[in-house]
Amino acid sequence: MHKLIRQLYPLCRSITGEGLRGTLKEIQNHIPLTLHEVPTGTRVLDWEVPKEWNIHAARIETLNGEIVVDFADCNLHVVGYSNPIDRIVTRDELSAHVHTIPDQPELVPYRTGYYAENWGFCLAHKVWDGMQDWSYRVYIDSNLTQGSLTYGELVVPGQSPEEALISVHCCHPSLANDNLSGIAVATEFARYILGRANRLTYRILFIPATIGSITWLARNEAVIPRIAHGLVLSCVGDTGTYHYKRSRRGDTVIDRTVAHILANRNSPHEIMPFSPYGYDERQYCSPGYDLPVGCFMRSPNGTFQEYHTSADNLDFVKPDALGDSFSVLVDIFNLLEQNVVYLRTDGRGEPQLGRRGLYRAISGQKDHAAVQMALLWVLNLADGRYSLLDMAERSGLAFEQLAAAANLASQAGLLRRAEPR
Ligand code: ZN
């Protein structure tokens, strides 16, 4: 995953353009992603697909031709969607187009102006402080054309038409945790589910933030009712603790699943209420859809020093952190894969466990008291209404203990799967 991040890091992504397209094409080397191109001007909900933006070079030079800021060194130097320009401007005029972070004078900030029809540069505050000439030459070789918005989609069919949606944004240039970590973990997760048979159908979206999810939603009205669970992944490569932002509904199966998995990993984490600020969960959870989609993160957007700066770089994301985030994701969806409803074949009284060899099966296990409790809970709650997650919550036991007990009881002929609710 860290290798993929290193490959994608130099590309100048935006909400459209060759950097985004090139990123999705690189992902196609790992998974069979379908690329969709939606033309500029297409109406999507209340929005319109913007012009395609591409950039080739940009710099600020002294009048002697000395380059003081160069896009070739760092693609954060240009405000995203900057118009082309080639002019000599006074420092005073330039100051209205320059973004710095005075509190973090070494770092280059990340700024965009998608709908601003403007131009601008981002630079380290200490560099700007050192620029004391009367005027400078500014040069941006970019273009805004009738092109298209690109997004990537992978559908992995399962036994059930019920869908699990995973959505990651891929519209930030050289920022590693914010965008590339989600891309890498989602790609690895896609490889994982492609390698096995699944109950759920999975749909993984690689999209530019906001306009991408709005575009996808506008084009997929028929799919939306099938989305049973969804996660937006972001900032999953830093070493911060896990944060999960609940869906707008707050008590959906995905909300309860993530809370259960994180609680049972015995590591610090925080469950946050929904708020209409953040990533694409804002679109999936808009009132006209109200989908069961939460947002899974390590350090949330806006809460870490490196956020939206040049310090969100390849050193900030750690292979171990990516690996652990991946394993949590696997745990979450493994739970959902197994979260079915059981029904006792004959629910009258408790079945006689000894006669069926179940006491022997239990006593052989090291935590046999817990296994026995799990079995008693499963046999009691298997009335065709409780899912295994319901049982885990009601009993206070771990989901996997109940799933194991349900397996044991099924093999003994005491349970069968009820029709999905
Ligand atoms: Zn961001």
CSV table of C-alpha atoms and ligand atoms in Angstrom, one decimal:
chain,number,residue,atom,x,y,z
A,1,MET,CA,0.0,0.0,0.0
A,2,HIS,CA,2.8,2.4,0.8
A,3,LYS,CA,4.4,1.6,-2.5
A,4,LEU,CA,1.2,2.5,-4.4
A,5,ILE,CA,1.1,5.8,-2.4
A,6,ARG,CA,4.7,6.5,-3.4
A,7,GLN,CA,3.8,5.9,-7.1
A,8,LEU,CA,0.8,8.1,-7.0
A,9,TYR,CA,2.2,10.9,-4.8
A,10,PRO,CA,3.8,13.0,-7.6
A,11,LEU,CA,0.7,13.2,-9.8
A,12,CYS,CA,-1.1,16.5,-9.8
A,13,ARG,CA,-4.7,15.4,-9.1
A,14,SER,CA,-7.7,17.6,-9.1
A,15,ILE,CA,-11.4,17.1,-9.5
A,16,THR,CA,-10.8,16.6,-13.2
A,17,GLY,CA,-7.8,16.3,-15.5
A,18,GLU,CA,-4.9,14.1,-16.4
A,19,GLY,CA,-3.6,13.7,-12.8
A,20,LEU,CA,-6.9,12.2,-11.7
A,21,ARG,CA,-7.2,10.1,-14.8
A,22,GLY,CA,-3.6,8.9,-14.5
A,23,THR,CA,-4.2,7.9,-10.8
A,24,LEU,CA,-7.2,5.8,-11.8
A,25,LYS,CA,-5.2,4.2,-14.6
A,26,GLU,CA,-2.4,3.3,-12.2
A,27,ILE,CA,-5.1,1.7,-9.9
A,28,GLN,CA,-6.2,-0.3,-13.0
A,29,ASN,CA,-2.8,-2.1,-12.8
A,30,HIS,CA,-4.0,-3.6,-9.5
A,31,ILE,CA,-7.8,-4.1,-9.9
A,32,PRO,CA,-10.2,-4.2,-12.9
A,33,LEU,CA,-11.5,-0.7,-12.3
A,34,THR,CA,-14.0,0.7,-14.8
A,35,LEU,CA,-13.3,4.4,-15.7
A,36,HIS,CA,-16.3,6.6,-16.4
A,37,GLU,CA,-15.9,10.0,-18.3
A,38,VAL,CA,-18.7,12.5,-17.7
A,39,PRO,CA,-18.6,15.5,-20.1
A,40,THR,CA,-18.2,19.0,-19.0
A,41,GLY,CA,-21.5,20.7,-18.7
A,42,THR,CA,-23.5,17.6,-17.7
A,43,ARG,CA,-26.2,18.5,-15.2
A,44,VAL,CA,-25.8,16.5,-12.0
A,45,LEU,CA,-28.3,17.1,-9.3
A,46,ASP,CA,-28.0,20.8,-8.5
A,47,TRP,CA,-24.5,21.0,-10.0
A,48,GLU,CA,-22.8,20.9,-13.4
A,49,VAL,CA,-19.7,19.0,-14.3
A,50,PRO,CA,-17.0,21.7,-14.5
A,51,LYS,CA,-14.4,22.3,-17.2
A,52,GLU,CA,-11.5,20.0,-17.2
A,53,TRP,CA,-8.4,21.5,-15.7
A,54,ASN,CA,-4.8,20.6,-16.7
A,55,ILE,CA,-1.5,22.1,-15.7
A,56,HIS,CA,1.9,21.7,-17.2
A,57,ALA,CA,4.1,24.3,-15.4
A,58,ALA,CA,4.0,27.2,-13.1
A,59,ARG,CA,6.5,29.5,-11.4
A,60,ILE,CA,7.3,32.8,-9.8
A,61,GLU,CA,10.5,34.4,-11.0
A,62,THR,CA,12.4,37.5,-10.2
A,63,LEU,CA,12.8,40.0,-13.1
A,64,ASN,CA,16.4,38.6,-13.4
A,65,GLY,CA,14.9,35.2,-14.3
A,66,GLU,CA,15.7,33.5,-10.9
A,67,ILE,CA,13.0,31.0,-10.1
A,68,VAL,CA,11.8,31.4,-6.5
A,69,VAL,CA,8.7,29.2,-6.5
A,70,ASP,CA,8.4,26.2,-8.9
A,71,PHE,CA,5.4,23.9,-9.5
A,72,ALA,CA,8.0,21.3,-10.6
A,73,ASP,CA,9.3,21.1,-7.1
A,74,CYS,CA,5.9,20.7,-5.4
A,75,ASN,CA,2.5,20.6,-7.1
A,76,LEU,CA,0.9,22.2,-4.0
A,77,HIS,CA,2.5,25.5,-5.2
A,78,VAL,CA,-0.4,26.2,-7.5
A,79,VAL,CA,-4.0,26.8,-6.4
A,80,GLY,CA,-6.1,24.1,-8.0
A,81,TYR,CA,-8.0,25.3,-11.0
A,82,SER,CA,-5.8,28.4,-11.5
A,83,ASN,CA,-6.3,30.2,-14.7
A,84,PRO,CA,-3.3,30.6,-17.0
A,85,ILE,CA,-1.3,33.7,-16.6
A,86,ASP,CA,2.0,35.2,-17.8
A,87,ARG,CA,2.6,38.6,-16.4
A,88,ILE,CA,4.8,40.9,-14.4
A,89,VAL,CA,3.0,41.9,-11.2
A,90,THR,CA,3.9,44.1,-8.2
A,91,ARG,CA,4.6,42.3,-4.9
A,92,ASP,CA,1.5,44.1,-3.6
A,93,GLU,CA,-0.7,42.7,-6.4
A,94,LEU,CA,0.9,39.3,-6.0
A,95,SER,CA,0.1,39.3,-2.3
A,96,ALA,CA,-3.6,39.0,-3.0
A,97,HIS,CA,-2.9,35.7,-4.9
A,98,VAL,CA,-0.4,34.2,-2.4
A,99,HIS,CA,-1.4,31.7,0.4
A,100,THR,CA,1.0,30.9,3.2
A,101,ILE,CA,0.6,29.6,6.8
A,102,PRO,CA,2.4,32.1,9.1
A,103,ASP,CA,2.1,29.7,12.1
A,104,GLN,CA,3.9,27.0,10.1
A,105,PRO,CA,6.4,29.0,8.1
A,106,GLU,CA,8.2,26.0,6.6
A,107,LEU,CA,5.1,24.4,5.1
A,108,VAL,CA,3.3,24.9,1.8
A,109,PRO,CA,-0.5,25.0,2.2
A,110,TYR,CA,-3.0,23.2,-0.1
A,111,ARG,CA,-5.7,25.5,-1.6
A,112,THR,CA,-8.2,25.2,-4.5
A,113,GLY,CA,-10.4,27.6,-6.3
A,114,TYR,CA,-12.5,25.3,-8.4
A,115,TYR,CA,-15.2,27.8,-9.3
A,116,ALA,CA,-13.3,31.0,-8.6
A,117,GLU,CA,-12.0,31.8,-12.1
A,118,ASN,CA,-8.8,33.1,-10.5
A,119,TRP,CA,-5.2,32.2,-10.1
A,120,GLY,CA,-2.9,31.8,-7.1
A,121,PHE,CA,0.2,30.3,-5.5
A,122,CYS,CA,0.8,28.6,-2.2
A,123,LEU,CA,4.2,28.9,-0.6
A,124,ALA,CA,6.1,28.5,2.6
A,125,HIS,CA,5.7,31.7,4.7
A,126,LYS,CA,9.4,32.0,5.1
A,127,VAL,CA,9.9,32.0,1.3
A,128,TRP,CA,7.3,34.8,0.9
A,129,ASP,CA,9.0,36.8,3.7
A,130,GLY,CA,12.2,36.6,1.8
A,131,MET,CA,10.6,37.8,-1.4
A,132,GLN,CA,11.1,41.6,-1.1
A,133,ASP,CA,11.5,42.7,-4.8
A,134,TRP,CA,9.2,45.4,-6.1
A,135,SER,CA,7.7,43.1,-8.7
A,136,TYR,CA,7.8,39.5,-10.0
A,137,ARG,CA,7.0,37.5,-13.1
A,138,VAL,CA,4.2,35.0,-12.6
A,139,TYR,CA,3.7,32.2,-15.0
A,140,ILE,CA,1.0,29.5,-15.0
A,141,ASP,CA,0.7,27.2,-18.0
A,142,SER,CA,-2.7,25.6,-17.4
A,143,ASN,CA,-5.9,25.2,-19.3
A,144,LEU,CA,-9.6,24.9,-18.7
A,145,THR,CA,-11.3,23.1,-21.5
A,146,GLN,CA,-14.5,21.3,-22.5
A,147,GLY,CA,-13.4,17.9,-21.3
A,148,SER,CA,-14.7,15.4,-18.7
A,149,LEU,CA,-14.8,14.4,-15.1
A,150,THR,CA,-13.3,11.0,-14.5
A,151,TYR,CA,-14.2,8.5,-11.8
A,152,GLY,CA,-13.4,4.8,-11.2
A,153,GLU,CA,-15.9,2.1,-10.2
A,154,LEU,CA,-15.5,-1.5,-9.3
A,155,VAL,CA,-18.4,-3.8,-8.7
A,156,VAL,CA,-17.7,-7.3,-7.2
A,157,PRO,CA,-20.9,-9.3,-7.4
A,158,GLY,CA,-21.8,-11.5,-4.3
A,159,GLN,CA,-24.6,-14.0,-3.7
A,160,SER,CA,-26.8,-11.2,-2.5
A,161,PRO,CA,-27.9,-8.1,-4.5
A,162,GLU,CA,-27.5,-6.2,-1.2
A,163,GLU,CA,-24.5,-3.8,-1.7
A,164,ALA,CA,-21.7,-2.6,0.4
A,165,LEU,CA,-20.3,0.7,-0.8
A,166,ILE,CA,-16.8,1.9,-0.2
A,167,SER,CA,-16.0,5.4,-1.4
A,168,VAL,CA,-12.7,7.3,-1.5
A,169,HIS,CA,-11.8,10.7,-2.8
A,170,CYS,CA,-8.9,11.1,-5.2
A,171,CYS,CA,-8.8,14.7,-6.1
A,172,HIS,CA,-5.9,16.0,-3.9
A,173,PRO,CA,-2.4,16.5,-5.4
A,174,SER,CA,0.6,15.5,-3.4
A,175,LEU,CA,-1.1,14.8,-0.1
A,176,ALA,CA,-0.5,11.3,1.3
A,177,ASN,CA,-2.8,10.8,4.2
A,178,ASP,CA,-5.7,12.9,2.8
A,179,ASN,CA,-6.6,11.0,-0.3
A,180,LEU,CA,-3.8,8.6,-1.1
A,181,SER,CA,-4.1,6.5,2.1
A,182,GLY,CA,-7.8,5.9,1.4
A,183,ILE,CA,-7.0,5.0,-2.3
A,184,ALA,CA,-4.3,2.5,-1.2
A,185,VAL,CA,-6.4,0.8,1.5
A,186,ALA,CA,-9.5,0.6,-0.8
A,187,THR,CA,-7.4,-0.9,-3.6
A,188,GLU,CA,-5.9,-3.5,-1.3
A,189,PHE,CA,-9.4,-4.3,0.1
A,190,ALA,CA,-10.7,-4.7,-3.5
A,191,ARG,CA,-7.9,-7.2,-4.2
A,192,TYR,CA,-8.9,-9.0,-1.0
A,193,ILE,CA,-12.6,-9.4,-1.9
A,194,LEU,CA,-11.8,-10.2,-5.5
A,195,GLY,CA,-9.9,-13.2,-4.2
A,196,ARG,CA,-12.8,-14.9,-2.4
A,197,ALA,CA,-16.6,-15.6,-2.7
A,198,ASN,CA,-18.7,-13.0,-1.0
A,199,ARG,CA,-22.3,-12.9,0.3
A,200,LEU,CA,-22.5,-9.1,-0.2
A,201,THR,CA,-22.1,-7.3,-3.5
A,202,TYR,CA,-19.3,-4.7,-3.2
A,203,ARG,CA,-19.1,-1.4,-5.0
A,204,ILE,CA,-15.9,0.6,-4.7
A,205,LEU,CA,-15.8,4.2,-5.9
A,206,PHE,CA,-12.7,6.3,-6.6
A,207,ILE,CA,-14.1,9.7,-7.1
A,208,PRO,CA,-13.2,13.4,-6.9
A,209,ALA,CA,-14.7,14.8,-3.6
A,210,THR,CA,-18.2,16.4,-3.7
A,211,ILE,CA,-18.7,16.7,-7.4
A,212,GLY,CA,-17.7,13.1,-7.9
A,213,SER,CA,-20.2,11.6,-5.5
A,214,ILE,CA,-22.9,14.0,-6.7
A,215,THR,CA,-22.2,12.9,-10.3
A,216,TRP,CA,-22.3,9.2,-9.3
A,217,LEU,CA,-25.5,9.7,-7.3
A,218,ALA,CA,-27.1,11.5,-10.2
A,219,ARG,CA,-26.3,8.6,-12.6
A,220,ASN,CA,-27.2,5.7,-10.3
A,221,GLU,CA,-30.7,6.2,-9.1
A,222,ALA,CA,-31.4,2.5,-9.7
A,223,VAL,CA,-28.5,1.3,-7.6
A,224,ILE,CA,-29.2,3.4,-4.5
A,225,PRO,CA,-32.0,1.3,-3.0
A,226,ARG,CA,-29.6,-1.7,-2.9
A,227,ILE,CA,-27.0,0.0,-0.8
A,228,ALA,CA,-27.2,-1.7,2.6
A,229,HIS,CA,-23.9,-0.5,4.1
A,230,GLY,CA,-21.4,2.1,3.2
A,231,LEU,CA,-18.1,3.6,4.3
A,232,VAL,CA,-16.2,6.6,3.2
A,233,LEU,CA,-12.5,6.1,3.8
A,234,SER,CA,-10.1,8.9,4.5
A,235,CYS,CA,-6.9,9.6,6.4
A,236,VAL,CA,-6.2,6.0,7.2
A,237,GLY,CA,-2.4,6.1,7.0
A,238,ASP,CA,-1.3,8.2,9.9
A,239,THR,CA,-0.6,6.8,13.4
A,240,GLY,CA,-3.6,8.5,15.1
A,241,THR,CA,-6.4,6.6,16.8
A,242,TYR,CA,-9.4,5.4,14.9
A,243,HIS,CA,-12.3,7.7,14.4
A,244,TYR,CA,-15.7,6.7,13.0
A,245,LYS,CA,-18.3,9.3,12.1
A,246,ARG,CA,-21.8,7.8,12.2
A,247,SER,CA,-24.2,8.0,9.3
A,248,ARG,CA,-26.9,10.6,9.5
A,249,ARG,CA,-29.3,8.0,10.8
A,250,GLY,CA,-26.8,7.1,13.5
A,251,ASP,CA,-28.0,3.6,14.3
A,252,THR,CA,-27.7,1.7,11.1
A,253,VAL,CA,-26.0,-1.7,10.9
A,254,ILE,CA,-22.8,-0.2,9.6
A,255,ASP,CA,-22.7,2.2,12.5
A,256,ARG,CA,-23.2,-0.6,15.0
A,257,THR,CA,-20.8,-2.9,13.2
A,258,VAL,CA,-17.9,-0.4,13.2
A,259,ALA,CA,-18.6,0.5,16.9
A,260,HIS,CA,-18.6,-3.2,17.8
A,261,ILE,CA,-15.4,-4.0,15.9
A,262,LEU,CA,-13.5,-1.0,17.4
A,263,ALA,CA,-14.7,-1.8,20.9
A,264,ASN,CA,-13.6,-5.4,20.6
A,265,ARG,CA,-10.1,-4.5,19.4
A,266,ASN,CA,-9.3,-3.0,22.8
A,267,SER,CA,-7.5,0.0,21.3
A,268,PRO,CA,-8.4,3.7,21.8
A,269,HIS,CA,-10.9,5.0,19.3
A,270,GLU,CA,-13.7,7.6,19.1
A,271,ILE,CA,-17.2,7.3,17.7
A,272,MET,CA,-18.4,10.7,16.4
A,273,PRO,CA,-21.9,11.8,15.7
A,274,PHE,CA,-22.8,12.7,12.1
A,275,SER,CA,-22.2,16.2,11.0
A,276,PRO,CA,-22.8,17.8,7.5
A,277,TYR,CA,-19.1,18.6,7.2
A,278,GLY,CA,-16.3,16.3,6.0
A,279,TYR,CA,-16.1,14.1,3.0
A,280,ASP,CA,-18.6,12.5,0.6
A,281,GLU,CA,-20.8,11.1,3.4
A,282,ARG,CA,-22.4,14.6,3.2
A,283,GLN,CA,-23.8,13.6,-0.3
A,284,TYR,CA,-24.7,10.0,0.5
A,285,CYS,CA,-26.4,11.2,3.7
A,286,SER,CA,-28.2,14.1,2.1
A,287,PRO,CA,-32.0,14.0,3.0
A,288,GLY,CA,-33.1,12.7,-0.4
A,289,TYR,CA,-30.9,9.6,0.0
A,290,ASP,CA,-30.2,9.2,3.7
A,291,LEU,CA,-28.0,6.2,3.0
A,292,PRO,CA,-26.4,4.1,5.8
A,293,VAL,CA,-22.9,5.5,5.0
A,294,GLY,CA,-20.4,6.5,7.7
A,295,CYS,CA,-16.9,7.8,7.5
A,296,PHE,CA,-13.9,5.8,8.8
A,297,MET,CA,-10.7,7.6,9.6
A,298,ARG,CA,-7.7,7.6,11.8
A,299,SER,CA,-7.0,11.3,12.5
A,300,PRO,CA,-10.0,13.3,11.3
A,301,ASN,CA,-9.8,16.0,8.7
A,302,GLY,CA,-8.7,19.3,10.1
A,303,THR,CA,-7.4,17.9,13.4
A,304,PHE,CA,-3.7,17.3,12.6
A,305,GLN,CA,-0.9,19.7,12.1
A,306,GLU,CA,0.0,18.2,8.7
A,307,TYR,CA,-3.6,18.4,7.3
A,308,HIS,CA,-3.7,20.2,3.9
A,309,THR,CA,0.0,21.1,4.0
A,310,SER,CA,3.2,19.8,2.4
A,311,ALA,CA,3.8,17.9,5.6
A,312,ASP,CA,1.1,15.4,4.7
A,313,ASN,CA,3.8,13.6,2.8
A,314,LEU,CA,5.2,10.1,2.3
A,315,ASP,CA,6.8,10.1,5.8
A,316,PHE,CA,3.6,11.0,7.5
A,317,VAL,CA,1.8,7.8,6.3
A,318,LYS,CA,3.2,4.6,7.8
A,319,PRO,CA,3.1,1.1,6.3
A,320,ASP,CA,2.1,-0.4,9.7
A,321,ALA,CA,-0.8,2.1,10.1
A,322,LEU,CA,-2.1,1.3,6.6
A,323,GLY,CA,-1.9,-2.4,7.3
A,324,ASP,CA,-3.8,-2.0,10.6
A,325,SER,CA,-6.5,0.1,8.9
A,326,PHE,CA,-6.8,-2.5,6.3
A,327,SER,CA,-7.3,-5.2,8.9
A,328,VAL,CA,-10.0,-3.2,10.7
A,329,LEU,CA,-11.8,-2.8,7.3
A,330,VAL,CA,-11.6,-6.6,6.8
A,331,ASP,CA,-13.0,-7.2,10.3
A,332,ILE,CA,-15.9,-4.8,9.6
A,333,PHE,CA,-16.9,-6.4,6.3
A,334,ASN,CA,-16.3,-10.0,7.6
A,335,LEU,CA,-18.8,-9.2,10.3
A,336,LEU,CA,-21.3,-7.9,7.8
A,337,GLU,CA,-20.7,-11.0,5.6
A,338,GLN,CA,-21.6,-13.3,8.5
A,339,ASN,CA,-24.4,-11.1,10.0
A,340,VAL,CA,-27.4,-13.3,9.2
A,341,VAL,CA,-30.5,-14.1,11.0
A,342,TYR,CA,-31.0,-17.6,12.4
A,343,LEU,CA,-34.0,-19.6,13.4
A,344,ARG,CA,-34.2,-22.6,15.7
A,345,THR,CA,-35.4,-25.6,13.8
A,346,ASP,CA,-37.5,-26.4,16.9
A,347,GLY,CA,-37.6,-23.6,19.4
A,348,ARG,CA,-39.5,-25.3,22.2
A,349,GLY,CA,-37.4,-25.5,25.3
A,350,GLU,CA,-33.6,-25.8,25.3
A,351,PRO,CA,-32.2,-28.5,23.2
A,352,GLN,CA,-30.3,-31.3,25.0
A,353,LEU,CA,-26.7,-30.3,24.2
A,354,GLY,CA,-25.0,-33.5,25.6
A,355,ARG,CA,-26.9,-35.9,23.4
A,356,ARG,CA,-25.7,-33.9,20.3
A,357,GLY,CA,-22.1,-33.9,21.4
A,358,LEU,CA,-22.1,-30.2,21.9
A,359,TYR,CA,-20.9,-30.3,25.5
A,360,ARG,CA,-17.9,-32.3,24.4
A,361,ALA,CA,-17.3,-29.8,21.6
A,362,ILE,CA,-17.4,-26.9,24.0
A,363,SER,CA,-15.4,-28.4,26.9
A,364,GLY,CA,-12.5,-29.0,24.5
A,365,GLN,CA,-12.1,-25.2,24.0
A,366,LYS,CA,-9.9,-23.1,26.3
A,367,ASP,CA,-12.5,-20.5,27.1
A,368,HIS,CA,-15.3,-23.0,27.3
A,369,ALA,CA,-17.5,-21.0,29.7
A,370,ALA,CA,-17.7,-18.2,27.2
A,371,VAL,CA,-18.4,-20.6,24.4
A,372,GLN,CA,-21.2,-22.1,26.4
A,373,MET,CA,-22.7,-18.7,27.1
A,374,ALA,CA,-22.5,-17.8,23.4
A,375,LEU,CA,-24.2,-21.0,22.5
A,376,LEU,CA,-27.0,-20.4,25.0
A,377,TRP,CA,-27.5,-16.9,23.7
A,378,VAL,CA,-27.7,-18.0,20.1
A,379,LEU,CA,-30.1,-20.8,20.9
A,380,ASN,CA,-32.3,-18.5,22.8
A,381,LEU,CA,-32.3,-15.5,20.4
A,382,ALA,CA,-32.5,-17.5,17.2
A,383,ASP,CA,-36.2,-16.7,16.6
A,384,GLY,CA,-35.9,-15.4,13.1
A,385,ARG,CA,-35.7,-11.7,14.3
A,386,TYR,CA,-32.3,-11.3,15.8
A,387,SER,CA,-29.2,-10.9,13.6
A,388,LEU,CA,-25.9,-12.1,15.0
A,389,LEU,CA,-25.0,-8.5,15.6
A,390,ASP,CA,-28.2,-8.0,17.5
A,391,MET,CA,-27.2,-11.0,19.6
A,392,ALA,CA,-23.7,-9.7,20.2
A,393,GLU,CA,-25.1,-6.3,21.4
A,394,ARG,CA,-27.7,-7.9,23.7
A,395,SER,CA,-25.4,-10.5,25.2
A,396,GLY,CA,-22.3,-8.3,25.5
A,397,LEU,CA,-20.3,-11.0,23.8
A,398,ALA,CA,-18.0,-10.6,20.8
A,399,PHE,CA,-19.6,-11.2,17.4
A,400,GLU,CA,-17.1,-13.8,16.5
A,401,GLN,CA,-18.0,-15.9,19.5
A,402,LEU,CA,-21.6,-15.9,18.6
A,403,ALA,CA,-20.8,-16.6,14.9
A,404,ALA,CA,-18.7,-19.6,16.1
A,405,ALA,CA,-21.6,-20.8,18.3
A,406,ALA,CA,-24.1,-20.4,15.5
A,407,ASN,CA,-21.9,-22.5,13.3
A,408,LEU,CA,-21.7,-25.2,15.9
A,409,ALA,CA,-25.5,-25.2,16.5
A,410,SER,CA,-26.1,-25.2,12.7
A,411,GLN,CA,-23.8,-28.3,12.3
A,412,ALA,CA,-25.8,-30.0,15.0
A,413,GLY,CA,-29.0,-29.3,13.1
A,414,LEU,CA,-30.4,-27.0,15.8
A,415,LEU,CA,-30.5,-23.8,13.6
A,416,ARG,CA,-31.1,-22.7,10.1
A,417,ARG,CA,-30.7,-19.4,8.3
A,418,ALA,CA,-33.8,-17.3,8.2
A,419,GLU,CA,-34.6,-15.3,5.0
A,420,PRO,CA,-32.7,-12.0,5.1
A,421,ARG,CA,-34.7,-9.2,6.8
B,1,ZN,ZN,-8.8,17.3,2.0
